[in-house]
Amino acid sequence: MSENNKDKPSRRQQILEALAHELEKSPGERITTAGLARAVGVSEAALYRHFPSKAKMFEGLIEFIEETVFGLINRILADDASCAGRCEKIMVVLLGFSARNPGISRILMGDALTGETVRLRQRIGQFFDRIETQFKQILREGEVAGQLEGNLNVTASANLLLAVAEGKMNQYVRSSFSKSPMAEWEDQWPLLSKAIFSNG
């Protein structure tokens, strides 16, 4: 996780960073508040002074995911008018973010949320729904601008982009972070791009 504050990280920030680190260090395992407290160097009571529950800690990391990813997407939309260029850059944002944040990738894939409150899984579902909706909007705007074939199935194409991103993230988590989401991407994007953006 990147630290936005120029000063020493707040205790709340330290707790979230420790949670992300513990998720990375122990793939496939549930994180306990006792273990997290040890990692931060505080008591469990001190953890609960900053977060009333473990679910709130996960929510803090999900907020970090949303702010980071959608902030980068907004910048892409402002800087690039090309339909294919926007989609490619968003894919790189998703895969690159996952590669840089292995522990947080477990949250994105739901692996770390097993046994946690349903609300957290729903919020991750909404995150990916927003990504897919963004792809649809970009593709529709590309059609209007004449950048795409008029018979393109926008819904299927947006879902394909999302499915590829999720699949590569899932491989990363399943391989205990040994297979980077960015692996072979330079060769894979032209194949995906041809399927969606070429005139057939």
PDB file of C-alpha atoms in Angstrom:
ATOM      1  CA  MET A   1       0.000   0.000   0.000  1.00  0.00           C
ATOM      2  CA  SER A   2       1.246   3.441  -0.827  1.00  0.00           C
ATOM      3  CA  GLU A   3       1.367   6.024   1.906  1.00  0.00           C
ATOM      4  CA  ASN A   4      -0.308   9.275   0.953  1.00  0.00           C
ATOM      5  CA  ASN A   5       0.561  11.098   4.153  1.00  0.00           C
ATOM      6  CA  LYS A   6       4.003  12.745   4.134  1.00  0.00           C
ATOM      7  CA  ASP A   7       4.251  12.332   7.909  1.00  0.00           C
ATOM      8  CA  LYS A   8       4.604   9.137   9.917  1.00  0.00           C
ATOM      9  CA  PRO A   9       1.765   6.731   9.080  1.00  0.00           C
ATOM     10  CA  SER A  10      -1.166   6.911  11.470  1.00  0.00           C
ATOM     11  CA  ARG A  11      -1.870   3.904  13.681  1.00  0.00           C
ATOM     12  CA  ARG A  12      -4.935   3.208  11.532  1.00  0.00           C
ATOM     13  CA  GLN A  13      -2.747   3.179   8.414  1.00  0.00           C
ATOM     14  CA  GLN A  14      -0.209   0.931  10.130  1.00  0.00           C
ATOM     15  CA  ILE A  15      -2.948  -1.559  10.990  1.00  0.00           C
ATOM     16  CA  LEU A  16      -4.194  -1.669   7.380  1.00  0.00           C
ATOM     17  CA  GLU A  17      -0.657  -2.095   6.043  1.00  0.00           C
ATOM     18  CA  ALA A  18      -0.022  -4.881   8.551  1.00  0.00           C
ATOM     19  CA  LEU A  19      -3.243  -6.610   7.472  1.00  0.00           C
ATOM     20  CA  ALA A  20      -2.208  -6.404   3.799  1.00  0.00           C
ATOM     21  CA  HIS A  21       1.237  -7.788   4.721  1.00  0.00           C
ATOM     22  CA  GLU A  22      -0.217 -10.660   6.759  1.00  0.00           C
ATOM     23  CA  LEU A  23      -2.510 -11.575   3.849  1.00  0.00           C
ATOM     24  CA  GLU A  24       0.540 -11.701   1.591  1.00  0.00           C
ATOM     25  CA  LYS A  25       2.691 -13.608   4.080  1.00  0.00           C
ATOM     26  CA  SER A  26       0.134 -16.330   4.766  1.00  0.00           C
ATOM     27  CA  PRO A  27      -1.674 -17.157   1.500  1.00  0.00           C
ATOM     28  CA  GLY A  28      -4.713 -19.343   2.027  1.00  0.00           C
ATOM     29  CA  GLU A  29      -4.882 -18.700   5.761  1.00  0.00           C
ATOM     30  CA  ARG A  30      -7.383 -16.669   7.734  1.00  0.00           C
ATOM     31  CA  ILE A  31      -6.027 -13.661   9.574  1.00  0.00           C
ATOM     32  CA  THR A  32      -6.864 -13.437  13.277  1.00  0.00           C
ATOM     33  CA  THR A  33      -7.021 -10.205  15.239  1.00  0.00           C
ATOM     34  CA  ALA A  34      -4.550 -11.702  17.713  1.00  0.00           C
ATOM     35  CA  GLY A  35      -2.039 -12.352  14.940  1.00  0.00           C
ATOM     36  CA  LEU A  36      -2.627  -8.931  13.447  1.00  0.00           C
ATOM     37  CA  ALA A  37      -2.126  -7.259  16.831  1.00  0.00           C
ATOM     38  CA  ARG A  38       1.214  -9.077  17.176  1.00  0.00           C
ATOM     39  CA  ALA A  39       2.244  -7.927  13.696  1.00  0.00           C
ATOM     40  CA  VAL A  40       1.429  -4.297  14.527  1.00  0.00           C
ATOM     41  CA  GLY A  41       2.957  -4.538  17.989  1.00  0.00           C
ATOM     42  CA  VAL A  42      -0.154  -3.529  19.896  1.00  0.00           C
ATOM     43  CA  SER A  43      -2.843  -5.247  21.948  1.00  0.00           C
ATOM     44  CA  GLU A  44      -6.099  -6.499  20.438  1.00  0.00           C
ATOM     45  CA  ALA A  45      -7.852  -3.823  22.484  1.00  0.00           C
ATOM     46  CA  ALA A  46      -5.735  -1.193  20.742  1.00  0.00           C
ATOM     47  CA  LEU A  47      -6.787  -2.585  17.345  1.00  0.00           C
ATOM     48  CA  TYR A  48     -10.426  -2.242  18.284  1.00  0.00           C
ATOM     49  CA  ARG A  49      -9.918   1.382  19.310  1.00  0.00           C
ATOM     50  CA  HIS A  50      -9.188   2.111  15.641  1.00  0.00           C
ATOM     51  CA  PHE A  51     -11.491  -0.446  14.026  1.00  0.00           C
ATOM     52  CA  PRO A  52     -14.582  -1.792  15.814  1.00  0.00           C
ATOM     53  CA  SER A  53     -14.304  -5.115  13.961  1.00  0.00           C
ATOM     54  CA  LYS A  54     -12.111  -7.076  11.568  1.00  0.00           C
ATOM     55  CA  ALA A  55     -14.748  -6.440   8.895  1.00  0.00           C
ATOM     56  CA  LYS A  56     -14.066  -2.705   9.251  1.00  0.00           C
ATOM     57  CA  MET A  57     -10.367  -3.365   8.673  1.00  0.00           C
ATOM     58  CA  PHE A  58     -11.189  -5.196   5.450  1.00  0.00           C
ATOM     59  CA  GLU A  59     -13.488  -2.329   4.477  1.00  0.00           C
ATOM     60  CA  GLY A  60     -10.568   0.050   4.969  1.00  0.00           C
ATOM     61  CA  LEU A  61      -8.507  -1.971   2.476  1.00  0.00           C
ATOM     62  CA  ILE A  62     -11.425  -2.131   0.038  1.00  0.00           C
ATOM     63  CA  GLU A  63     -11.700   1.676   0.226  1.00  0.00           C
ATOM     64  CA  PHE A  64      -7.983   1.853  -0.623  1.00  0.00           C
ATOM     65  CA  ILE A  65      -8.603  -0.425  -3.645  1.00  0.00           C
ATOM     66  CA  GLU A  66     -11.526   1.672  -4.869  1.00  0.00           C
ATOM     67  CA  GLU A  67      -9.821   5.033  -4.422  1.00  0.00           C
ATOM     68  CA  THR A  68      -6.591   3.898  -6.083  1.00  0.00           C
ATOM     69  CA  VAL A  69      -8.049   2.016  -9.050  1.00  0.00           C
ATOM     70  CA  PHE A  70     -10.868   4.407  -9.923  1.00  0.00           C
ATOM     71  CA  GLY A  71      -8.582   7.402  -9.430  1.00  0.00           C
ATOM     72  CA  LEU A  72      -6.218   5.934 -12.041  1.00  0.00           C
ATOM     73  CA  ILE A  73      -9.110   5.080 -14.366  1.00  0.00           C
ATOM     74  CA  ASN A  74     -10.410   8.644 -14.207  1.00  0.00           C
ATOM     75  CA  ARG A  75      -6.957   9.880 -15.187  1.00  0.00           C
ATOM     76  CA  ILE A  76      -6.904   7.488 -18.166  1.00  0.00           C
ATOM     77  CA  LEU A  77     -10.322   8.702 -19.325  1.00  0.00           C
ATOM     78  CA  ALA A  78      -9.112  12.293 -19.152  1.00  0.00           C
ATOM     79  CA  ASP A  79      -5.834  11.657 -21.004  1.00  0.00           C
ATOM     80  CA  ASP A  80      -6.734   9.107 -23.709  1.00  0.00           C
ATOM     81  CA  ALA A  81      -9.597   9.418 -26.202  1.00  0.00           C
ATOM     82  CA  SER A  82      -8.888   6.099 -27.932  1.00  0.00           C
ATOM     83  CA  CYS A  83     -11.319   3.290 -27.129  1.00  0.00           C
ATOM     84  CA  ALA A  84      -8.698   0.541 -27.453  1.00  0.00           C
ATOM     85  CA  GLY A  85      -6.100   2.639 -25.616  1.00  0.00           C
ATOM     86  CA  ARG A  86      -8.425   3.257 -22.685  1.00  0.00           C
ATOM     87  CA  CYS A  87      -9.305  -0.428 -22.364  1.00  0.00           C
ATOM     88  CA  GLU A  88      -5.675  -1.499 -22.567  1.00  0.00           C
ATOM     89  CA  LYS A  89      -4.571   1.010 -19.930  1.00  0.00           C
ATOM     90  CA  ILE A  90      -7.389   0.019 -17.564  1.00  0.00           C
ATOM     91  CA  MET A  91      -6.380  -3.622 -17.922  1.00  0.00           C
ATOM     92  CA  VAL A  92      -2.788  -2.663 -17.070  1.00  0.00           C
ATOM     93  CA  VAL A  93      -4.035  -0.709 -14.037  1.00  0.00           C
ATOM     94  CA  LEU A  94      -5.970  -3.735 -12.766  1.00  0.00           C
ATOM     95  CA  LEU A  95      -3.194  -6.254 -13.388  1.00  0.00           C
ATOM     96  CA  GLY A  96      -0.422  -3.943 -12.191  1.00  0.00           C
ATOM     97  CA  PHE A  97      -2.304  -3.037  -9.008  1.00  0.00           C
ATOM     98  CA  SER A  98      -2.813  -6.726  -8.285  1.00  0.00           C
ATOM     99  CA  ALA A  99       0.865  -7.517  -8.944  1.00  0.00           C
ATOM    100  CA  ARG A 100       2.018  -4.753  -6.567  1.00  0.00           C
ATOM    101  CA  ASN A 101      -0.466  -5.712  -3.827  1.00  0.00           C
ATOM    102  CA  PRO A 102      -0.493  -9.499  -3.472  1.00  0.00           C
ATOM    103  CA  GLY A 103      -2.234  -9.544  -0.107  1.00  0.00           C
ATOM    104  CA  ILE A 104      -4.930  -7.209  -1.350  1.00  0.00           C
ATOM    105  CA  SER A 105      -5.373  -9.466  -4.398  1.00  0.00           C
ATOM    106  CA  ARG A 106      -6.663 -12.101  -1.962  1.00  0.00           C
ATOM    107  CA  ILE A 107      -9.426  -9.680  -1.011  1.00  0.00           C
ATOM    108  CA  LEU A 108     -10.260  -8.957  -4.655  1.00  0.00           C
ATOM    109  CA  MET A 109     -10.562 -12.679  -5.379  1.00  0.00           C
ATOM    110  CA  GLY A 110     -12.613 -13.319  -2.245  1.00  0.00           C
ATOM    111  CA  ASP A 111     -10.009 -15.752  -0.905  1.00  0.00           C
ATOM    112  CA  ALA A 112      -9.372 -13.659   2.214  1.00  0.00           C
ATOM    113  CA  LEU A 113     -13.073 -13.035   2.827  1.00  0.00           C
ATOM    114  CA  THR A 114     -14.085 -16.659   3.447  1.00  0.00           C
ATOM    115  CA  GLY A 115     -16.008 -16.736   6.695  1.00  0.00           C
ATOM    116  CA  GLU A 116     -16.235 -12.941   6.845  1.00  0.00           C
ATOM    117  CA  THR A 117     -19.429 -10.910   6.586  1.00  0.00           C
ATOM    118  CA  VAL A 118     -21.404 -11.175   3.323  1.00  0.00           C
ATOM    119  CA  ARG A 119     -21.315  -7.388   3.011  1.00  0.00           C
ATOM    120  CA  LEU A 120     -17.600  -7.474   2.173  1.00  0.00           C
ATOM    121  CA  ARG A 121     -18.069  -9.968  -0.660  1.00  0.00           C
ATOM    122  CA  GLN A 122     -20.933  -7.881  -2.010  1.00  0.00           C
ATOM    123  CA  ARG A 123     -18.765  -4.771  -1.999  1.00  0.00           C
ATOM    124  CA  ILE A 124     -16.040  -6.559  -3.985  1.00  0.00           C
ATOM    125  CA  GLY A 125     -18.763  -7.705  -6.392  1.00  0.00           C
ATOM    126  CA  GLN A 126     -19.834  -4.082  -6.806  1.00  0.00           C
ATOM    127  CA  PHE A 127     -16.225  -3.067  -7.484  1.00  0.00           C
ATOM    128  CA  PHE A 128     -15.985  -5.485 -10.412  1.00  0.00           C
ATOM    129  CA  ASP A 129     -19.468  -4.500 -11.613  1.00  0.00           C
ATOM    130  CA  ARG A 130     -18.268  -0.893 -11.797  1.00  0.00           C
ATOM    131  CA  ILE A 131     -15.226  -1.953 -13.815  1.00  0.00           C
ATOM    132  CA  GLU A 132     -17.394  -3.886 -16.272  1.00  0.00           C
ATOM    133  CA  THR A 133     -19.791  -0.944 -16.586  1.00  0.00           C
ATOM    134  CA  GLN A 134     -16.814   1.308 -17.313  1.00  0.00           C
ATOM    135  CA  PHE A 135     -15.667  -1.008 -20.107  1.00  0.00           C
ATOM    136  CA  LYS A 136     -19.195  -1.004 -21.571  1.00  0.00           C
ATOM    137  CA  GLN A 137     -19.323   2.792 -21.516  1.00  0.00           C
ATOM    138  CA  ILE A 138     -15.929   3.073 -23.233  1.00  0.00           C
ATOM    139  CA  LEU A 139     -16.957   0.579 -25.920  1.00  0.00           C
ATOM    140  CA  ARG A 140     -20.288   2.316 -26.536  1.00  0.00           C
ATOM    141  CA  GLU A 141     -18.548   5.677 -26.845  1.00  0.00           C
ATOM    142  CA  GLY A 142     -16.081   4.049 -29.251  1.00  0.00           C
ATOM    143  CA  GLU A 143     -18.973   2.876 -31.406  1.00  0.00           C
ATOM    144  CA  VAL A 144     -20.485   6.346 -31.492  1.00  0.00           C
ATOM    145  CA  ALA A 145     -17.098   7.833 -32.416  1.00  0.00           C
ATOM    146  CA  GLY A 146     -16.709   5.339 -35.259  1.00  0.00           C
ATOM    147  CA  GLN A 147     -13.742   3.608 -33.631  1.00  0.00           C
ATOM    148  CA  LEU A 148     -15.457   0.208 -33.575  1.00  0.00           C
ATOM    149  CA  GLU A 149     -17.482  -2.000 -35.862  1.00  0.00           C
ATOM    150  CA  GLY A 150     -21.194  -1.327 -35.502  1.00  0.00           C
ATOM    151  CA  ASN A 151     -21.965  -5.017 -34.901  1.00  0.00           C
ATOM    152  CA  LEU A 152     -19.677  -5.353 -31.873  1.00  0.00           C
ATOM    153  CA  ASN A 153     -21.365  -7.064 -28.931  1.00  0.00           C
ATOM    154  CA  VAL A 154     -20.523  -4.470 -26.279  1.00  0.00           C
ATOM    155  CA  THR A 155     -21.828  -6.498 -23.337  1.00  0.00           C
ATOM    156  CA  ALA A 156     -19.911  -9.648 -24.315  1.00  0.00           C
ATOM    157  CA  SER A 157     -16.727  -7.677 -25.042  1.00  0.00           C
ATOM    158  CA  ALA A 158     -16.805  -5.794 -21.720  1.00  0.00           C
ATOM    159  CA  ASN A 159     -17.382  -9.059 -19.862  1.00  0.00           C
ATOM    160  CA  LEU A 160     -14.481 -10.705 -21.731  1.00  0.00           C
ATOM    161  CA  LEU A 161     -12.101  -7.926 -20.679  1.00  0.00           C
ATOM    162  CA  LEU A 162     -13.174  -8.253 -17.066  1.00  0.00           C
ATOM    163  CA  ALA A 163     -13.002 -12.061 -17.160  1.00  0.00           C
ATOM    164  CA  VAL A 164      -9.407 -11.956 -18.434  1.00  0.00           C
ATOM    165  CA  ALA A 165      -8.383  -9.492 -15.705  1.00  0.00           C
ATOM    166  CA  GLU A 166     -10.067 -11.529 -12.975  1.00  0.00           C
ATOM    167  CA  GLY A 167      -8.627 -14.764 -14.345  1.00  0.00           C
ATOM    168  CA  LYS A 168      -5.059 -13.484 -14.274  1.00  0.00           C
ATOM    169  CA  MET A 169      -5.530 -12.119 -10.747  1.00  0.00           C
ATOM    170  CA  ASN A 170      -6.950 -15.463  -9.663  1.00  0.00           C
ATOM    171  CA  GLN A 171      -3.938 -17.307 -11.109  1.00  0.00           C
ATOM    172  CA  TYR A 172      -1.740 -14.971  -9.055  1.00  0.00           C
ATOM    173  CA  VAL A 173      -3.543 -15.813  -5.820  1.00  0.00           C
ATOM    174  CA  ARG A 174      -3.834 -19.530  -6.615  1.00  0.00           C
ATOM    175  CA  SER A 175      -0.083 -19.750  -7.343  1.00  0.00           C
ATOM    176  CA  SER A 176       0.702 -18.185  -3.946  1.00  0.00           C
ATOM    177  CA  PHE A 177       1.881 -15.080  -5.840  1.00  0.00           C
ATOM    178  CA  SER A 178       4.440 -16.880  -8.006  1.00  0.00           C
ATOM    179  CA  LYS A 179       2.647 -16.200 -11.334  1.00  0.00           C
ATOM    180  CA  SER A 180       2.387 -12.441 -11.807  1.00  0.00           C
ATOM    181  CA  PRO A 181      -0.797 -11.036 -13.391  1.00  0.00           C
ATOM    182  CA  MET A 182       1.518  -9.162 -15.777  1.00  0.00           C
ATOM    183  CA  ALA A 183       3.191 -12.382 -16.983  1.00  0.00           C
ATOM    184  CA  GLU A 184       2.935 -12.729 -20.773  1.00  0.00           C
ATOM    185  CA  TRP A 185       0.662  -9.700 -20.936  1.00  0.00           C
ATOM    186  CA  GLU A 186       2.594  -8.068 -23.772  1.00  0.00           C
ATOM    187  CA  ASP A 187       1.808 -11.108 -25.933  1.00  0.00           C
ATOM    188  CA  GLN A 188      -1.727 -11.567 -24.636  1.00  0.00           C
ATOM    189  CA  TRP A 189      -3.067  -8.055 -25.152  1.00  0.00           C
ATOM    190  CA  PRO A 190      -2.606  -8.123 -28.969  1.00  0.00           C
ATOM    191  CA  LEU A 191      -4.648 -11.349 -29.077  1.00  0.00           C
ATOM    192  CA  LEU A 192      -7.394  -9.849 -26.942  1.00  0.00           C
ATOM    193  CA  SER A 193      -7.288  -6.549 -28.798  1.00  0.00           C
ATOM    194  CA  LYS A 194      -7.597  -8.294 -32.155  1.00  0.00           C
ATOM    195  CA  ALA A 195     -10.649 -10.202 -30.957  1.00  0.00           C
ATOM    196  CA  ILE A 196     -12.436  -7.045 -29.828  1.00  0.00           C
ATOM    197  CA  PHE A 197     -11.141  -4.107 -31.818  1.00  0.00           C
ATOM    198  CA  SER A 198     -10.158  -5.503 -35.208  1.00  0.00           C
ATOM    199  CA  ASN A 199     -12.534  -5.279 -38.117  1.00  0.00           C
ATOM    200  CA  GLY A 200     -12.537  -9.024 -38.486  1.00  0.00           C
TER     201      GLY A 200
END
